[in-house]
Structures are given as structure tokens and as C-alpha cells.
Amino acid sequence: MRRTDTDRRTLLRGLAGGAGLLAGQGFLPAWAQTGSPGLRADMPTLAGPEVRLTVGHSPFTVGGRTGHAFTVNGTLPAPLIRLREGQTARLSVTNTLDEDTSIHWHGLLLPFQMDGVPGISFPGIRPGETFQYEFPVIQSGTFWYHSHSNLQEAMGHYGPLIIDPAGADPVAYDREHVIVLSDWSFLHPHTILEKLKKSPGYFNRSRTTLTGLLSGDDGMSLEERRMWGAMRMDPRDIADVNGTTYTYLVNGHGPTENWTGLFRPGERVRLRVINASAMSIFNVRIPGLAMTLVNADGENVRPVETDEFQISVAETYDVIVRPVEDRAYTLVAESVDRSGMARATLAPRLGMSAEVPPLRPVPTLTMRDMGMGGMDHGTMDHSAMGHAAPAAAMDHRGMDHDMRNPDNAPAAMTVGVGVDMISPAPANRLGERPMGLEDAPHRVLVYTDLVSLTPNKDQRPPSRALEIHLTGNMERFMWGFDGQKFSEIVEPIRFERDERVRVTLVNDTMMAHPIHLHGHFFELVTGGPAGHQPLKHTVNVAPGSKVTFDLTADAPGDWAFHCHMLMHMHAGMFNVVTVRPLDRGAA
């Protein structure tokens, strides 16, 4: 990565006023329509003292096919909501569905009763009813909103939410485009989940073949092939659901529909990128155009120039690009398993396009993804491999040692049918390039590149440490925390109000898990400048890795804590964080 003082001074200037667009009616909100000149910070789409939203059924057409969607105000994605720091937000949501619904304001700091998680912070919105969310807006940045009910998010119930700062924006830009990435399937999400439970590899069409093993095209050594074979695992099991059923969208447009954002050569264009997918991690790049990342999860960071970044489910990244040529550029959002891409165009005029690069080779999982980042692979005991015994036999009698040894598990972990692997040596991989980008011939963003622009508010050392394991059984598509899924009797995670805690997430699975904590931001422990740890509300925990963050539990109430892979959450990787007392004067 390259940072320069000149670039930083250029970018960190107040935003002057300007003009923009008001959203019109139509199948797509104005902000998402091809050719939209782009919104400016002082021209909201849906705003004002009252915002009215209606959740309902709509047809949705992409790639020449039409399916059934859940939409807000009849659009997919939902309308852009634009608020301003310091105002009181009043958002009334009317449910015209024949089932309960909800809206969670992802990344917003608000009273827990307004957080929008049925059964945790409010009862949900019943058919025919209207619920009014009301809360003070105490932050600014790029956020989004989505349903927290019955997999509705996978069917289109999501949209962007931008909060403009009360004062001058420290990021200078001339034009803005909101880029909502998502995945769409004509299969109902409950059907997808049913297929995954019956056959976890149902959608995987990139399995390692016998020919690949014999030819060595998979890039693995003989030793590694023997280990994978002993575990009966597929080193190309990268994504549970992929391009075999998903169409990847930019602002509701499929890759052949070429959503286009306009610019004038020389302008600084701010791209607010939101991953609103149900199950898809994207690698984002604009060939021929450098990107300067200025904001992560709604929080400003020191500008850092890169050529590609990975954005996990529910994360947001803002980048500044400055195209100086009178030509088109392709924005590529390639799925992490290379089974497809979302694609858009940045251009001076409508109708222009640039070359669309082909999909790159499918990545292959490694020993590090198995949680062996700190082990000597050459001397590894093959009897330590998991998946050698049926999941039903994974108990204290059927498991021998290392990856399958419950005696090596933390005391708080429940080891049983819901745990088919324990990472023997999980590594901190925040400084490593993400999966599939290890050998990219250009700059790639890593978490350790993120440095908070302003000092962290709470710089007290943590008073205690907490370790939470992300666990699963791939063969049964069971997921949980510390070996338990939420449908079981699970004790909530408890914090004292204003307590400072160092939390370590250990991924004992071979799938990535974007972990999201409602109502709070946490500081990633990256080893960066003291007092400037990057703030995040969602962090991608790579397979077989561990992530540490510092949390100040300053928001009283009950908060959802879960994997944002929708199917993982629905299958059990969910818990409640409770912060007490609610009143500072209470006992």
C-alpha cells in the first residue's frame, strides 16, 4: 500500500455544497438507475422529518427472467434513505405482506428497542400493521438496512442508508455513486437452505477432480492431497451458495445489464460500496483505475490507495476514484469462489463500456484455512485430521486428538454433533491478503491497512478477555458459537455497561464468517498506530483464523450477535449480547 501526504491533504478537505438529484418513482429508485449523475451529500433521496416505507411483494426481472421479490416501496434494492447527523429520524414501516417483517438499521447506534430484531429488541411488524422507528442520529457514514425476518433479506428486502455529517465532510469529492452489491436466486431461500442441509456441496461445481489431482493442476503437494483425502473434504468448497444459482447484482442490475455511473474526467468520484448479499463475498477492482479507500463500515480511515479489496457480507467500503481519461472503466465484483461476477461501468457518457475481464482461476483452500497456520505441515500427524469419522460419532469416545479431541477444546465449548473440527493452531490473518488474492499482481487491501482517521474515544486497556469459537458441522450444515446453535438453550453473552473487553473470535471451520455485533463498533487489534485501531461493526473471520477486537460495551440492552452469512445465521450461528444495567443508577 502507498499513502502520500499530498493525497491525504487533497482528500481530507471539507466538502463544498452542490446540487444533485431527487429520487423519482419507478421500478428502480433514482439512485440505482443507469445514468444517474450521482447524488451529492446535500441532496437526499428519502429524507425529512418523516420517512415512510412499505414492505410488500413485487415481481423482479433480471437476465430475462422474472421472479418473486420482497421489496420496500416496490423497488429492489429498496430506496436510498438519506439522514443527517444530529437530526431525529422518524421512519414508519407498513407491512403489507402476509407474514411478519422487520427492518434492522445495520451499523446504526441507537436505543436497542429501535434495532429491529424480532424476539430480541421488539416483537416484529405483523401483517397490516405500521411500526414507527424513532431515534437520534449520532453518527455519519455509509450504512444499509434490511429485514431480520424469515430470510426476507435474500429476496430483496434491503437498501442503502447514508448519513451526512453535521459539519464539513473530511473527504473531498465531486460526485458520488452508491454501489449496492447483492446476490439473487430464483430459488426460494428456504429451498436453498433445504438443499444445503441435505447436501452441503449441492451448489459446488468446482470440486477437485481425479484428473486435477493426478495432474497437479490444483497446486497442491502430494502430502496435502493425502491430508484432504483423509478428511474427506473438498479444498474448493469456498462458498456454500454460488453462481450456479445466484445472479450477482449491482444496484439491482445483472452483469449483462451494465449499470452505468457517469463522471466527468478529472472529477473525484466517491463510490459507496455496500455488500447487501445473503451469502456472497466479493473481490472488487476497477481495471486501470486506482482506488483510495477512505471509509470502512461508515467510519473514516486514513486514506490508503489500493487496486483491489475484498468486501464480505454486510461490510461497507467507500473509495475515491479519479478517472482522468475520456473512456469507460469496468467495475468488477467477482465472487470469492470465481463462480460469477457483478459488473458495472463508470463512463463519461451512457452507452459506453469497457472490456470485462474473464473470471480468474478458482482458489484452493490451504492448510492455513484448516487452522494449521502455526504448525509444521511436514511433520503433521494424519490421525489429527477431522471428518475422518462420521459426524454422529463425533463425541468424547469417537474423537482421538488434535482437531477431533474435545480435551483440547475450550472449557466453554460444547463438543458434539455440532462440531466436526477444532482448529489446532489458528493464526491471526488480518495482515494476509484475502483468499484467492494472494498472488494478485497488484495492490490488495488487508485489514491491517485500516487506520482510524480520528483517535479512538476509549483507550482504556481491556479489563478482561473473552474467547468465542465459531463452530460447525459441514456435513449437516449446522453452525453455532462454542458448539451450540441458537435454537438450543444458549446463555447470552453478558457485559457490564461500559466494560472494556478484549474479544477473540476463533474460526474452527473452513468457511469464512462475517461476524456482526449490533449496536456497537469494536476496534480491530491490528498492531497499527496506538489509539487509532480501525472501528468495525462487521469483520470477516477467515477460515481457520482468529480475530481479536477491543469492545467498549457502552450500549445498554439486548443486541444480536451473529454471522451475516444468512444461511449460517439461520442454521444457528446467532446469540444475544446483553449489556446491563440499563440505567446507570440501577443496581
XYZ file of C-alpha atoms in Angstrom:
587
model
C 0.000 0.000 0.000
C 1.090 3.559 -0.649
C -0.015 6.572 1.313
C 1.204 10.047 0.493
C 0.851 13.248 2.482
C -0.163 15.076 -0.682
C -3.024 12.658 -1.386
C -4.133 12.835 2.235
C -4.229 16.640 2.248
C -6.155 16.598 -1.021
C -8.724 14.123 0.224
C -9.215 15.401 3.760
C -10.849 18.677 2.916
C -14.332 19.862 3.625
C -16.989 19.134 1.044
C -18.362 22.214 -0.655
C -22.057 22.496 -1.425
C -23.589 21.386 -4.668
C -26.660 20.175 -6.463
C -27.926 16.722 -7.168
C -30.928 14.562 -7.872
C -34.134 13.869 -6.075
C -35.333 10.316 -6.409
C -38.260 9.712 -8.697
C -40.718 6.869 -8.866
C -40.107 3.806 -10.999
C -39.058 0.210 -10.864
C -35.635 1.208 -9.602
C -35.004 4.051 -7.196
C -33.414 7.038 -8.910
C -30.090 6.465 -7.222
C -29.929 2.988 -8.773
C -30.970 3.906 -12.301
C -28.396 3.600 -15.046
C -27.117 7.003 -15.988
C -27.863 8.652 -12.680
C -25.474 11.612 -12.481
C -24.869 10.717 -8.865
C -26.143 12.150 -5.622
C -24.475 14.913 -3.706
C -24.305 14.937 0.068
C -26.796 17.793 0.410
C -29.487 16.236 -1.787
C -31.196 13.302 -0.057
C -33.491 10.779 -1.721
C -35.911 9.844 1.058
C -35.388 12.238 3.937
C -37.058 14.875 6.041
C -38.710 14.629 9.422
C -40.801 11.630 8.294
C -39.772 8.729 6.050
C -42.498 6.297 5.034
C -41.648 2.775 3.919
C -43.952 -0.024 2.786
C -42.853 -3.650 2.658
C -44.633 -5.751 0.049
C -44.489 -8.302 -2.758
C -43.169 -7.357 -6.214
C -42.063 -9.126 -9.390
C -38.348 -8.785 -10.104
C -36.797 -9.306 -13.537
C -33.134 -9.932 -14.245
C -31.452 -11.681 -17.153
C -34.753 -12.021 -18.968
C -36.416 -13.996 -16.155
C -38.951 -12.788 -13.622
C -39.201 -13.951 -10.031
C -40.932 -13.036 -6.790
C -39.299 -10.458 -4.540
C -39.915 -8.803 -1.185
C -39.432 -5.087 -1.702
C -39.622 -1.737 0.065
C -41.749 0.883 -1.707
C -41.884 -1.502 -4.666
C -38.193 -1.395 -5.536
C -35.145 -3.670 -5.414
C -32.866 -2.503 -3.914
C -35.008 -0.504 -1.506
C -34.931 3.305 -1.716
C -31.874 5.181 -0.553
C -32.563 6.789 2.809
C -30.547 9.915 3.480
C -30.264 11.264 7.018
C -28.104 13.905 8.656
C -26.117 13.618 11.847
C -27.904 15.463 14.653
C -31.452 15.012 13.403
C -34.110 12.781 14.930
C -35.005 10.005 12.499
C -38.660 9.005 12.220
C -39.233 6.099 9.880
C -42.665 4.493 9.676
C -42.740 0.973 8.216
C -46.017 -0.536 6.981
C -46.214 -4.295 6.416
C -48.433 -5.390 3.504
C -47.035 -8.931 3.489
C -48.946 -11.961 4.752
C -46.177 -12.626 7.298
C -44.291 -10.655 9.928
C -41.458 -8.395 8.810
C -38.874 -6.047 10.308
C -36.132 -3.577 9.438
C -32.720 -3.573 11.104
C -30.642 -0.415 10.648
C -27.274 -2.043 10.044
C -24.401 -0.260 11.779
C -26.511 2.430 13.410
C -26.031 3.373 17.052
C -29.491 3.686 18.563
C -31.653 2.529 21.501
C -31.923 -1.249 21.398
C -35.740 -1.082 21.158
C -35.262 0.526 17.711
C -32.720 -2.022 16.429
C -35.347 -4.095 14.640
C -34.603 -7.723 15.558
C -37.805 -9.668 16.280
C -37.749 -11.539 19.574
C -34.682 -9.641 20.782
C -35.383 -5.920 20.681
C -39.034 -5.728 19.532
C -41.863 -8.131 18.570
C -41.680 -7.531 14.815
C -44.188 -5.897 12.480
C -47.294 -8.006 11.928
C -49.258 -8.085 8.624
C -51.269 -4.920 8.153
C -49.501 -3.067 10.948
C -47.259 0.016 10.934
C -44.318 0.474 13.273
C -42.535 3.780 13.750
C -38.834 3.751 14.390
C -37.621 6.902 16.114
C -34.074 7.597 17.278
C -31.450 10.348 17.404
C -28.870 10.216 14.615
C -25.476 10.429 16.330
C -23.083 9.339 13.572
C -22.383 9.685 9.868
C -21.223 7.428 7.048
C -22.313 4.644 4.708
C -24.773 2.109 6.133
C -27.697 -0.012 4.996
C -30.932 -1.551 6.196
C -32.540 -4.960 5.784
C -35.117 -7.371 7.118
C -34.278 -9.573 10.091
C -37.282 -11.842 9.457
C -37.685 -15.213 7.758
C -34.872 -14.961 5.139
C -36.663 -11.988 3.508
C -33.307 -10.280 3.050
C -32.367 -12.903 0.432
C -35.458 -11.976 -1.587
C -34.714 -8.271 -1.944
C -35.615 -6.667 1.382
C -32.525 -4.433 1.700
C -31.433 -0.925 0.810
C -28.726 1.741 1.370
C -28.702 4.331 4.123
C -26.356 7.322 4.011
C -25.858 9.702 6.931
C -24.233 13.017 6.093
C -22.039 14.647 8.754
C -23.354 17.580 10.740
C -20.356 19.657 9.687
C -17.911 19.520 6.796
C -17.131 16.089 5.425
C -13.389 15.394 5.800
C -13.489 13.542 2.481
C -13.495 15.765 -0.610
C -15.375 14.549 -3.691
C -17.212 15.999 -6.668
C -19.659 13.224 -7.430
C -20.996 10.161 -5.671
C -22.414 6.782 -6.605
C -23.918 4.289 -4.193
C -22.990 0.740 -5.240
C -25.166 -1.959 -3.677
C -23.778 -5.434 -4.372
C -26.093 -8.390 -3.837
C -26.971 -11.907 -4.937
C -30.268 -13.077 -6.403
C -31.659 -16.563 -6.943
C -34.915 -17.691 -8.499
C -34.868 -20.494 -5.917
C -36.651 -19.577 -2.696
C -34.103 -19.178 0.139
C -35.833 -21.875 2.186
C -35.364 -24.239 -0.772
C -31.675 -23.297 -0.914
C -31.301 -23.980 2.807
C -33.090 -27.325 2.473
C -30.713 -28.385 -0.304
C -27.684 -27.352 1.773
C -28.891 -29.395 4.736
C -29.289 -32.467 2.535
C -26.039 -31.946 0.602
C -23.706 -29.120 1.722
C -21.845 -29.253 -1.618
C -25.028 -29.100 -3.687
C -24.076 -25.858 -5.468
C -20.354 -26.575 -5.799
C -19.426 -27.198 -9.450
C -15.704 -26.588 -8.916
C -14.791 -29.699 -6.986
C -11.272 -31.055 -7.347
C -11.347 -33.884 -9.923
C -9.265 -37.032 -10.163
C -7.634 -35.574 -13.270
C -6.756 -32.419 -11.360
C -5.275 -34.410 -8.529
C -3.156 -36.527 -10.867
C -2.004 -33.597 -12.998
C -1.222 -31.346 -10.041
C -3.269 -28.516 -11.596
C -4.760 -27.843 -8.184
C -1.379 -26.601 -6.955
C -1.277 -28.990 -4.006
C 1.584 -31.221 -2.969
C 1.154 -34.972 -2.639
C 1.249 -34.549 1.136
C -1.596 -32.029 1.039
C -3.668 -34.237 -1.279
C -3.308 -37.134 1.152
C -4.446 -34.939 4.022
C -7.519 -33.666 2.169
C -8.382 -37.213 1.197
C -8.076 -38.391 4.798
C -10.532 -35.704 5.867
C -12.988 -36.356 3.042
C -13.095 -32.606 2.458
C -13.019 -30.598 -0.747
C -10.302 -27.914 -0.944
C -12.517 -25.977 -3.361
C -15.510 -25.750 -1.048
C -15.232 -21.966 -0.971
C -18.853 -20.747 -0.987
C -21.974 -22.579 0.177
C -24.139 -20.919 -2.478
C -22.661 -19.512 -5.670
C -23.058 -18.594 -9.319
C -24.732 -21.890 -10.172
C -27.933 -20.369 -8.778
C -27.039 -16.749 -7.987
C -27.056 -13.800 -10.345
C -24.787 -11.129 -8.892
C -26.278 -7.646 -8.949
C -25.129 -4.021 -8.909
C -27.998 -1.793 -7.820
C -30.456 -4.470 -8.935
C -28.836 -4.913 -12.382
C -27.383 -8.198 -13.604
C -23.942 -8.357 -15.258
C -25.382 -8.206 -18.795
C -27.488 -5.153 -17.969
C -24.471 -2.921 -17.394
C -25.441 -0.448 -14.705
C -23.559 2.742 -15.562
C -22.420 5.548 -13.297
C -21.405 8.758 -15.018
C -18.430 11.018 -14.375
C -16.628 13.959 -15.923
C -12.913 13.319 -16.494
C -10.884 14.715 -13.627
C -13.655 14.517 -11.044
C -13.166 12.851 -7.696
C -15.886 10.212 -7.605
C -16.894 8.682 -4.295
C -18.138 5.111 -4.580
C -20.047 3.957 -1.514
C -19.834 0.167 -1.824
C -22.259 -1.926 0.261
C -22.307 -5.727 0.280
C -26.001 -6.484 0.843
C -25.675 -10.119 -0.218
C -27.243 -13.036 1.565
C -24.226 -15.337 1.122
C -21.626 -13.796 -1.225
C -18.178 -12.315 -0.591
C -16.834 -10.168 -3.434
C -13.390 -9.122 -4.648
C -13.776 -5.624 -6.096
C -11.499 -3.925 -8.608
C -11.667 -1.387 -11.453
C -9.001 -2.376 -14.002
C -6.947 0.655 -14.998
C -8.199 2.802 -12.125
C -6.648 3.061 -8.659
C -8.948 3.344 -5.657
C -8.279 5.314 -2.490
C -10.155 3.822 0.430
C -11.413 6.486 2.854
C -14.163 4.853 4.919
C -14.864 1.380 6.319
C -18.221 0.379 7.842
C -19.210 4.047 7.997
C -16.085 5.164 9.877
C -13.429 7.365 8.268
C -9.961 5.866 7.904
C -6.655 7.340 6.821
C -6.657 7.282 3.009
C -4.945 4.228 1.555
C -4.522 3.548 -2.134
C -5.190 0.081 -3.494
C -6.165 -1.756 -6.664
C -8.492 -4.374 -5.188
C -10.326 -5.091 -1.956
C -12.409 -7.918 -0.612
C -15.771 -6.973 0.871
C -17.512 -9.566 2.981
C -21.234 -9.813 3.569
C -22.598 -6.732 5.405
C -19.398 -4.671 5.183
C -19.218 -1.254 3.530
C -16.216 0.493 1.965
C -16.029 3.985 0.485
C -13.397 4.643 -2.147
C -12.410 7.696 -4.164
C -11.513 7.239 -7.827
C -10.326 9.949 -10.174
C -10.672 8.935 -13.830
C -8.874 11.496 -15.966
C -9.352 9.873 -19.377
C -12.436 10.188 -21.569
C -13.089 6.449 -21.505
C -15.153 3.797 -19.760
C -13.989 1.600 -16.878
C -15.429 -1.710 -15.724
C -16.215 -2.158 -12.054
C -15.773 -5.856 -11.289
C -17.157 -7.552 -8.169
C -16.031 -11.154 -8.545
C -17.458 -13.777 -6.198
C -14.804 -15.238 -3.894
C -15.157 -18.700 -5.457
C -14.931 -17.260 -9.012
C -18.317 -18.698 -10.000
C -19.602 -15.380 -11.298
C -19.390 -11.611 -11.004
C -21.386 -8.464 -10.587
C -20.335 -5.918 -13.162
C -20.956 -2.234 -13.772
C -19.451 0.611 -15.777
C -18.105 4.036 -14.925
C -18.178 6.245 -18.018
C -18.394 9.858 -19.231
C -21.483 9.018 -21.331
C -24.230 6.449 -21.450
C -23.787 3.572 -23.867
C -20.061 3.256 -23.283
C -18.459 0.098 -21.945
C -15.007 -1.319 -21.289
C -13.567 -4.794 -21.514
C -14.971 -7.199 -18.940
C -12.136 -9.403 -17.642
C -12.719 -13.163 -17.550
C -13.239 -14.966 -14.269
C -9.943 -15.854 -12.633
C -8.987 -19.415 -11.579
C -10.860 -20.974 -8.669
C -8.858 -20.612 -5.428
C -7.887 -23.664 -3.403
C -8.071 -23.926 0.370
C -4.785 -24.495 2.175
C -3.566 -25.862 5.483
C -3.892 -22.358 6.944
C -7.605 -22.460 6.131
C -7.723 -25.651 8.191
C -6.463 -23.794 11.257
C -2.902 -25.041 10.899
C -1.287 -21.669 10.358
C 1.248 -22.224 13.141
C 2.100 -25.860 12.506
C 4.869 -27.631 10.644
C 2.968 -29.276 7.803
C 5.780 -31.658 7.011
C 5.578 -33.391 10.377
C 1.816 -33.316 10.812
C 0.121 -36.419 12.241
C -2.538 -37.559 9.783
C -4.604 -39.026 12.608
C -5.280 -35.440 13.680
C -7.500 -34.803 10.660
C -11.171 -34.136 11.224
C -14.001 -35.523 9.081
C -12.417 -38.996 9.241
C -15.273 -40.177 11.438
C -18.996 -39.707 10.779
C -20.429 -36.576 12.345
C -22.747 -38.652 14.520
C -19.724 -40.294 16.132
C -18.010 -37.021 16.966
C -18.266 -37.374 20.725
C -15.801 -37.987 23.528
C -15.460 -41.652 22.596
C -15.185 -41.302 18.815
C -12.653 -38.452 18.646
C -8.959 -39.143 19.120
C -6.829 -35.991 19.356
C -5.892 -32.590 17.961
C -8.616 -31.427 15.549
C -11.052 -34.023 16.864
C -10.052 -34.016 20.518
C -12.620 -32.435 22.859
C -9.993 -32.306 25.594
C -8.263 -29.612 23.509
C -11.446 -27.590 23.241
C -12.013 -24.531 25.454
C -13.891 -25.214 28.669
C -16.892 -23.202 27.469
C -17.270 -25.167 24.227
C -19.857 -27.885 23.803
C -18.288 -30.611 21.657
C -20.824 -32.882 19.998
C -22.654 -33.354 16.748
C -22.480 -29.602 16.018
C -18.654 -29.563 15.959
C -16.762 -31.528 13.327
C -13.426 -29.712 13.619
C -11.304 -27.772 16.115
C -8.544 -25.606 14.664
C -5.271 -26.831 16.217
C -3.270 -23.639 15.549
C -5.457 -20.770 14.323
C -3.461 -17.751 13.178
C -4.150 -14.028 13.150
C -4.539 -13.396 9.409
C -5.614 -9.743 9.423
C -2.405 -8.804 7.619
C -2.704 -11.521 4.973
C -4.176 -10.989 1.545
C -7.684 -12.467 1.337
C -8.408 -15.836 -0.226
C -7.701 -16.003 -3.949
C -5.762 -12.722 -3.992
C -2.515 -13.983 -2.510
C -0.691 -13.776 -5.845
C -2.555 -10.894 -7.477
C -0.050 -8.767 -9.455
C -1.335 -5.521 -7.941
C -2.033 -3.916 -4.569
C -4.645 -5.640 -2.407
C -6.220 -4.175 0.724
C -5.768 -6.051 4.002
C -7.348 -5.266 7.370
C -4.043 -4.041 8.810
C -4.066 -1.226 6.230
C -7.055 0.304 8.017
C -6.170 3.069 10.484
C -8.835 5.185 12.159
C -8.738 8.789 10.981
C -9.535 10.144 14.443
C -8.294 8.853 17.812
C -10.303 6.064 19.433
C -12.639 7.504 22.064
C -11.962 4.851 24.684
C -8.288 3.952 25.023
C -8.517 2.142 28.356
C -6.828 -1.247 28.415
C -9.320 -4.143 28.470
C -10.227 -5.348 31.959
C -10.828 -8.929 30.835
C -10.541 -11.243 27.828
C -13.217 -13.378 26.198
C -12.752 -16.109 23.575
C -15.612 -17.189 21.329
C -15.317 -20.106 18.904
C -17.111 -20.188 15.556
C -18.105 -23.813 15.094
C -19.940 -26.005 12.639
C -20.647 -29.375 11.137
C -20.316 -29.073 7.375
C -21.907 -32.443 6.623
C -25.087 -31.446 8.433
C -24.916 -27.711 7.702
C -25.031 -26.888 11.410
C -23.457 -23.672 12.690
C -23.035 -22.107 16.096
C -20.916 -20.370 18.698
C -18.877 -22.545 21.061
C -20.522 -25.685 19.697
C -24.116 -24.574 20.301
C -26.693 -23.258 17.890
C -29.156 -20.582 18.951
C -32.189 -22.889 18.834
C -30.673 -24.753 21.773
C -30.659 -23.374 25.312
C -27.845 -20.873 24.941
C -26.667 -18.496 27.639
C -26.379 -14.910 26.343
C -23.003 -13.187 26.229
C -23.007 -10.775 29.166
C -21.164 -7.469 29.557
C -21.239 -4.867 32.265
C -22.178 -1.445 30.967
C -19.072 0.496 29.867
C -16.920 -2.583 30.441
C -13.809 -2.771 28.274
C -13.290 -6.319 26.943
C -10.808 -7.895 24.539
C -12.720 -10.450 22.453
C -11.034 -13.099 20.318
C -13.042 -14.935 17.672
C -11.576 -18.324 16.735
C -12.847 -19.855 13.498
C -12.895 -23.633 13.934
C -14.428 -24.095 10.471
C -13.181 -23.939 6.903
C -15.703 -21.325 5.827
C -15.412 -17.557 6.207
C -17.767 -15.961 8.730
C -18.563 -12.215 8.638
C -19.415 -11.609 12.296
C -21.667 -8.649 13.112
C -22.417 -7.101 16.500
C -25.492 -4.898 16.677
C -25.491 -1.560 18.453
C -21.721 -1.245 18.818
C -18.487 -0.642 16.988
C -15.404 -2.558 18.024
C -11.735 -1.795 17.442
C -9.794 -4.376 15.454
C -6.484 -5.188 17.120
C -4.258 -4.841 14.061
C -0.949 -3.766 15.559
C -1.329 -0.368 13.903
C -0.770 3.097 15.404
C -1.738 3.231 19.068
C -5.120 4.810 19.677
C -6.123 4.536 16.012
C -7.399 0.968 15.778
C -9.955 0.723 12.940
C -13.588 0.677 14.022
C -15.815 -2.006 12.540
C -19.312 -3.373 13.107
C -18.669 -6.440 10.925
C -15.438 -8.385 10.486
C -14.709 -11.281 8.168
C -13.098 -14.124 10.111
C -11.127 -16.160 7.570
C -11.226 -19.978 7.689
C -9.060 -21.448 10.445
C -8.088 -17.996 11.723
C -8.624 -15.815 14.761
C -9.575 -12.151 15.028
C -9.177 -10.007 18.131
C -11.030 -6.795 18.855
C -11.481 -4.428 21.784
C -15.060 -3.609 22.740
C -16.484 -0.940 24.989
C -19.934 -2.231 25.940
C -21.473 1.249 26.150
C -24.920 0.497 24.690
C -27.305 -0.943 27.279
C -29.840 -3.513 26.161
C -30.047 -6.779 24.275
C -28.222 -6.982 20.956
C -27.967 -9.574 18.199
C -24.528 -11.079 17.581
C -24.298 -13.345 14.556
C -22.678 -14.485 11.356
C -24.033 -12.388 8.483
C -23.999 -15.301 6.081
C -27.789 -15.528 6.136
C -27.933 -19.328 5.950
C -25.274 -19.681 8.673
C -27.243 -17.387 10.962
C -30.499 -19.197 10.241
C -28.797 -22.545 10.913
C -27.633 -21.477 14.369
C -24.655 -19.057 14.360
C -26.500 -16.438 16.400
C -26.542 -15.300 20.007
C -27.577 -12.342 22.132
C -25.192 -9.863 23.731
C -26.764 -8.349 26.829
C -25.366 -5.158 28.350
C -26.513 -4.289 31.868
C -27.520 -2.298 33.801
C -29.930 -0.473 31.526
C -29.923 2.522 33.846
C -26.615 3.757 35.214
C -28.248 4.202 38.584
C -29.781 0.728 38.676
C -28.353 -1.963 40.858
